[in-house]
Amino acid sequence: MKFHMQAPKRQKRKRRWIKFIIPALLITILGSFFYLNMKLKPIYMNYAEVQTRKIAAHVISQAIQSRSTSVLDANDILINIPNDSTDTVTMKVDAETINQIMAEIHELVEQHLDRAESGDLEMLPQSDGIKFDTTEMEKHGGVVFFVPIGQVADIPLLGNLGPKIPIRFHIVGDVHADVDTKLTEYGINNVYMEVNMKLTVNVQIIIPIATKESTVVQQFPIAIGIIQGVVPQIYTKGGQSPANIEVPLQDVKKP
């Protein structure tokens, strides 16, 4: 009889321990998951931002390379303004030509970004370790790619192994374009001119349980060249050095 009385007591004790152990395990697992997520989330986001910048820059470069014309000569976008002086040259930038180039590039970039978001793999870089989900891109838009957790966490032993993390980014707003002109003295009365176009694209980066808005900036030249000015008859390097004076020679008659 004693043996039969102890068995139910042991079963009750086991049931009590199980009631405490199962919730404790669940809380421990959830706490560990939450802790790892908080620790790894900045790493995921930084990696996603870096890869997003690379992909967006690649798409923009593809758009620039598709142009029918290459980089112009700086003299082709300048207009000479006549003046009464023979010692100076006055020029201005041809705003109409610059605006036409900006409009062409702006349209090409938007078209290429739209094609990338619709799942056109020709617009996207084929980097090692990154796989694009064209089906998801066609359905919901945006660029969607997967990277292994070992690659994100920079664990060489895992490499391309482990679960893959989905990363998505959308183009937010319109592409913004600015023109930046740089002038540098070159030689005697010459100027090296560089006209650059700076494109700014805002993107929304989405990873599991986090999202962030980032800005991608890409700059490339529109026109480059040397503008030649009038070489003066008198030239000095400044300071105490004497000026170099050009003296006109007259014909001398032989005796």
CSV table of C-alpha atoms in Angstrom, one decimal:
chain,number,residue,atom,x,y,z
A,1,MET,CA,0.0,0.0,0.0
A,2,LYS,CA,2.9,2.4,0.7
A,3,PHE,CA,4.3,1.8,-2.7
A,4,HIS,CA,1.0,2.7,-4.3
A,5,MET,CA,0.7,5.9,-2.2
A,6,GLN,CA,4.2,7.2,-3.2
A,7,ALA,CA,3.7,7.0,-7.0
A,8,PRO,CA,0.9,9.6,-7.1
A,9,LYS,CA,2.9,12.0,-4.9
A,10,ARG,CA,5.9,11.7,-7.2
A,11,GLN,CA,3.8,12.4,-10.3
A,12,LYS,CA,2.3,15.5,-8.6
A,13,ARG,CA,5.8,16.8,-7.8
A,14,LYS,CA,6.9,16.3,-11.4
A,15,ARG,CA,3.8,18.1,-12.6
A,16,ARG,CA,4.6,21.0,-10.3
A,17,TRP,CA,8.2,21.2,-11.6
A,18,ILE,CA,7.0,21.0,-15.2
A,19,LYS,CA,4.6,23.9,-14.5
A,20,PHE,CA,7.6,26.0,-13.4
A,21,ILE,CA,10.1,24.7,-15.9
A,22,ILE,CA,8.1,25.2,-19.1
A,23,PRO,CA,7.3,28.9,-18.5
A,24,ALA,CA,10.9,29.5,-17.3
A,25,LEU,CA,12.2,28.0,-20.6
A,26,LEU,CA,9.9,30.0,-22.7
A,27,ILE,CA,10.8,33.2,-20.9
A,28,THR,CA,14.5,32.4,-21.2
A,29,ILE,CA,14.2,31.7,-25.0
A,30,LEU,CA,12.2,34.8,-25.6
A,31,GLY,CA,14.6,36.9,-23.5
A,32,SER,CA,17.6,35.4,-25.4
A,33,PHE,CA,15.9,36.1,-28.7
A,34,PHE,CA,15.1,39.7,-27.7
A,35,TYR,CA,18.7,40.3,-26.4
A,36,LEU,CA,20.3,38.8,-29.6
A,37,ASN,CA,18.0,40.9,-31.7
A,38,MET,CA,18.9,44.1,-29.9
A,39,LYS,CA,22.6,43.3,-30.3
A,40,LEU,CA,22.4,42.2,-33.9
A,41,LYS,CA,19.9,44.8,-35.2
A,42,PRO,CA,22.5,47.6,-35.6
A,43,ILE,CA,24.8,45.2,-37.4
A,44,TYR,CA,22.0,44.2,-39.7
A,45,MET,CA,21.0,47.8,-40.4
A,46,ASN,CA,24.6,48.9,-41.1
A,47,TYR,CA,25.1,46.0,-43.5
A,48,ALA,CA,21.8,46.7,-45.2
A,49,GLU,CA,22.7,50.4,-45.6
A,50,VAL,CA,26.1,49.6,-47.1
A,51,GLN,CA,24.6,47.1,-49.5
A,52,THR,CA,21.8,49.5,-50.4
A,53,ARG,CA,24.2,52.3,-51.2
A,54,LYS,CA,26.2,49.9,-53.5
A,55,ILE,CA,23.1,48.7,-55.3
A,56,ALA,CA,21.7,52.2,-55.8
A,57,ALA,CA,25.1,53.5,-57.0
A,58,HIS,CA,25.3,50.6,-59.4
A,59,VAL,CA,21.9,51.4,-60.9
A,60,ILE,CA,22.8,55.1,-61.2
A,61,SER,CA,26.1,54.2,-63.0
A,62,GLN,CA,24.2,52.0,-65.4
A,63,ALA,CA,21.9,54.9,-66.2
A,64,ILE,CA,24.9,57.3,-66.8
A,65,GLN,CA,26.6,54.7,-69.1
A,66,SER,CA,23.5,54.4,-71.2
A,67,ARG,CA,23.7,58.0,-72.3
A,68,SER,CA,24.3,58.6,-76.0
A,69,THR,CA,26.9,61.3,-75.3
A,70,SER,CA,29.9,61.1,-73.0
A,71,VAL,CA,31.6,63.8,-70.9
A,72,LEU,CA,31.7,67.1,-72.8
A,73,ASP,CA,34.5,69.5,-73.2
A,74,ALA,CA,34.2,72.5,-70.9
A,75,ASN,CA,34.5,74.9,-73.9
A,76,ASP,CA,31.3,73.3,-75.3
A,77,ILE,CA,29.2,74.6,-72.5
A,78,LEU,CA,30.6,78.1,-72.4
A,79,ILE,CA,29.4,81.2,-74.3
A,80,ASN,CA,31.9,83.9,-75.2
A,81,ILE,CA,30.7,87.4,-74.4
A,82,PRO,CA,32.3,90.1,-76.6
A,83,ASN,CA,34.0,93.1,-75.0
A,84,ASP,CA,36.1,96.0,-76.1
A,85,SER,CA,39.2,94.8,-74.3
A,86,THR,CA,41.8,92.7,-76.0
A,87,ASP,CA,43.5,91.7,-72.7
A,88,THR,CA,40.5,89.9,-71.1
A,89,VAL,CA,38.0,87.2,-72.2
A,90,THR,CA,34.5,87.1,-70.7
A,91,MET,CA,32.5,83.9,-70.7
A,92,LYS,CA,29.4,82.5,-69.1
A,93,VAL,CA,28.0,78.9,-68.7
A,94,ASP,CA,25.4,77.9,-71.2
A,95,ALA,CA,22.5,77.3,-68.8
A,96,GLU,CA,20.3,75.9,-71.5
A,97,THR,CA,22.7,73.1,-72.4
A,98,ILE,CA,23.3,72.2,-68.7
A,99,ASN,CA,19.6,72.0,-68.1
A,100,GLN,CA,19.1,69.7,-71.1
A,101,ILE,CA,21.8,67.4,-69.8
A,102,MET,CA,20.4,67.4,-66.3
A,103,ALA,CA,16.9,66.6,-67.6
A,104,GLU,CA,18.2,63.7,-69.7
A,105,ILE,CA,20.2,62.2,-66.9
A,106,HIS,CA,17.4,62.7,-64.4
A,107,GLU,CA,15.0,60.8,-66.6
A,108,LEU,CA,17.4,58.0,-67.3
A,109,VAL,CA,18.2,57.5,-63.6
A,110,GLU,CA,14.5,57.4,-62.7
A,111,GLN,CA,13.8,54.9,-65.4
A,112,HIS,CA,16.6,52.6,-64.3
A,113,LEU,CA,15.6,52.8,-60.6
A,114,ASP,CA,12.0,51.9,-61.6
A,115,ARG,CA,13.3,48.9,-63.6
A,116,ALA,CA,15.4,47.8,-60.7
A,117,GLU,CA,12.4,47.9,-58.3
A,118,SER,CA,10.3,46.0,-60.7
A,119,GLY,CA,12.7,43.0,-60.7
A,120,ASP,CA,14.9,43.7,-63.8
A,121,LEU,CA,18.1,41.8,-62.9
A,122,GLU,CA,20.0,43.6,-65.7
A,123,MET,CA,20.0,46.8,-63.6
A,124,LEU,CA,21.2,45.1,-60.4
A,125,PRO,CA,24.8,44.0,-59.5
A,126,GLN,CA,25.4,40.3,-59.4
A,127,SER,CA,27.6,40.3,-56.2
A,128,ASP,CA,28.7,37.1,-54.4
A,129,GLY,CA,26.5,36.2,-51.5
A,130,ILE,CA,23.5,38.4,-52.5
A,131,LYS,CA,20.4,36.9,-54.1
A,132,PHE,CA,17.5,39.0,-55.3
A,133,ASP,CA,13.9,37.9,-54.8
A,134,THR,CA,12.5,38.9,-58.2
A,135,THR,CA,9.1,37.4,-57.4
A,136,GLU,CA,8.6,39.6,-54.3
A,137,MET,CA,9.9,42.6,-56.2
A,138,GLU,CA,7.4,42.2,-59.0
A,139,LYS,CA,4.5,41.7,-56.5
A,140,HIS,CA,5.2,44.4,-54.0
A,141,GLY,CA,7.9,46.6,-55.5
A,142,GLY,CA,11.2,47.7,-54.0
A,143,VAL,CA,14.5,45.9,-54.2
A,144,VAL,CA,14.5,42.7,-52.1
A,145,PHE,CA,17.7,40.7,-51.5
A,146,PHE,CA,18.9,38.0,-49.1
A,147,VAL,CA,22.2,37.7,-47.3
A,148,PRO,CA,23.4,34.9,-45.0
A,149,ILE,CA,23.5,35.7,-41.3
A,150,GLY,CA,27.2,34.6,-41.2
A,151,GLN,CA,28.1,37.2,-43.8
A,152,VAL,CA,26.2,40.0,-42.0
A,153,ALA,CA,27.7,39.1,-38.6
A,154,ASP,CA,31.2,38.9,-40.2
A,155,ILE,CA,31.7,35.3,-39.1
A,156,PRO,CA,34.2,33.7,-41.5
A,157,LEU,CA,33.5,30.1,-40.3
A,158,LEU,CA,29.9,30.3,-41.4
A,159,GLY,CA,30.4,32.2,-44.6
A,160,ASN,CA,27.4,31.7,-46.8
A,161,LEU,CA,25.8,29.2,-44.3
A,162,GLY,CA,23.1,29.9,-41.9
A,163,PRO,CA,19.6,31.4,-42.3
A,164,LYS,CA,19.3,34.3,-44.8
A,165,ILE,CA,18.0,37.7,-43.8
A,166,PRO,CA,15.6,39.5,-46.1
A,167,ILE,CA,16.5,43.2,-46.8
A,168,ARG,CA,14.2,45.5,-48.8
A,169,PHE,CA,14.6,49.1,-49.9
A,170,HIS,CA,12.2,51.5,-51.6
A,171,ILE,CA,13.0,54.7,-53.5
A,172,VAL,CA,11.3,57.5,-51.4
A,173,GLY,CA,10.4,60.7,-53.3
A,174,ASP,CA,11.9,62.0,-56.5
A,175,VAL,CA,15.6,62.0,-57.5
A,176,HIS,CA,17.1,65.4,-56.8
A,177,ALA,CA,19.9,66.8,-59.0
A,178,ASP,CA,22.4,69.6,-58.4
A,179,VAL,CA,25.3,71.1,-60.4
A,180,ASP,CA,28.7,71.8,-58.9
A,181,THR,CA,31.3,73.8,-60.8
A,182,LYS,CA,35.0,73.7,-59.8
A,183,LEU,CA,37.6,76.2,-61.2
A,184,THR,CA,41.3,75.7,-60.7
A,185,GLU,CA,44.2,77.9,-62.0
A,186,TYR,CA,46.2,76.2,-64.6
A,187,GLY,CA,49.4,77.7,-66.1
A,188,ILE,CA,49.3,81.4,-67.2
A,189,ASN,CA,45.8,82.8,-67.5
A,190,ASN,CA,44.3,79.3,-67.9
A,191,VAL,CA,41.6,77.7,-65.9
A,192,TYR,CA,40.8,74.0,-65.4
A,193,MET,CA,37.1,73.7,-65.3
A,194,GLU,CA,35.1,70.7,-64.0
A,195,VAL,CA,31.2,70.7,-64.0
A,196,ASN,CA,29.8,67.9,-61.9
A,197,MET,CA,26.3,66.7,-61.4
A,198,LYS,CA,25.3,65.4,-58.0
A,199,LEU,CA,22.3,63.1,-57.7
A,200,THR,CA,20.6,62.5,-54.4
A,201,VAL,CA,18.2,59.6,-53.9
A,202,ASN,CA,16.3,58.9,-50.7
A,203,VAL,CA,15.6,55.3,-49.8
A,204,GLN,CA,13.7,53.5,-47.1
A,205,ILE,CA,15.6,50.4,-45.8
A,206,ILE,CA,13.5,47.7,-44.2
A,207,ILE,CA,14.9,44.7,-42.2
A,208,PRO,CA,13.1,42.4,-39.8
A,209,ILE,CA,11.7,44.5,-36.9
A,210,ALA,CA,13.5,47.7,-38.0
A,211,THR,CA,13.3,50.4,-40.7
A,212,LYS,CA,15.5,53.4,-41.6
A,213,GLU,CA,15.6,56.1,-44.2
A,214,SER,CA,18.9,56.8,-45.8
A,215,THR,CA,20.3,59.0,-48.5
A,216,VAL,CA,22.4,57.9,-51.5
A,217,VAL,CA,24.6,60.5,-53.2
A,218,GLN,CA,26.3,59.9,-56.5
A,219,GLN,CA,28.5,62.5,-58.3
A,220,PHE,CA,29.9,62.3,-61.8
A,221,PRO,CA,31.3,64.8,-64.3
A,222,ILE,CA,29.3,66.5,-67.0
A,223,ALA,CA,32.1,68.6,-68.6
A,224,ILE,CA,35.8,68.8,-68.1
A,225,GLY,CA,38.4,70.9,-69.9
A,226,ILE,CA,41.0,73.7,-69.9
A,227,ILE,CA,39.8,77.2,-70.7
A,228,GLN,CA,42.6,79.3,-72.3
A,229,GLY,CA,42.8,83.0,-71.5
A,230,VAL,CA,44.9,85.8,-73.1
A,231,VAL,CA,48.6,85.5,-72.3
A,232,PRO,CA,49.8,88.8,-71.1
A,233,GLN,CA,52.8,90.7,-72.5
A,234,ILE,CA,54.1,91.3,-69.0
A,235,TYR,CA,54.2,88.4,-66.5
A,236,THR,CA,55.5,88.3,-63.0
A,237,LYS,CA,55.3,85.5,-60.4
A,238,GLY,CA,54.9,88.1,-57.6
A,239,GLY,CA,57.1,88.9,-54.7
A,240,GLN,CA,60.5,90.6,-55.3
A,241,SER,CA,61.2,88.9,-58.6
A,242,PRO,CA,61.4,91.3,-61.5
A,243,ALA,CA,58.8,91.2,-64.3
A,244,ASN,CA,59.5,89.5,-67.6
A,245,ILE,CA,59.0,92.2,-70.2
A,246,GLU,CA,58.6,91.5,-73.9
A,247,VAL,CA,60.4,94.1,-76.0
A,248,PRO,CA,59.3,94.4,-79.7
A,249,LEU,CA,62.3,94.0,-82.0
A,250,GLN,CA,62.7,96.4,-84.9
A,251,ASP,CA,64.3,95.5,-88.2
A,252,VAL,CA,67.9,96.7,-88.3
A,253,LYS,CA,69.3,97.7,-91.7
A,254,LYS,CA,72.7,96.3,-92.6
A,255,PRO,CA,75.4,99.0,-93.3
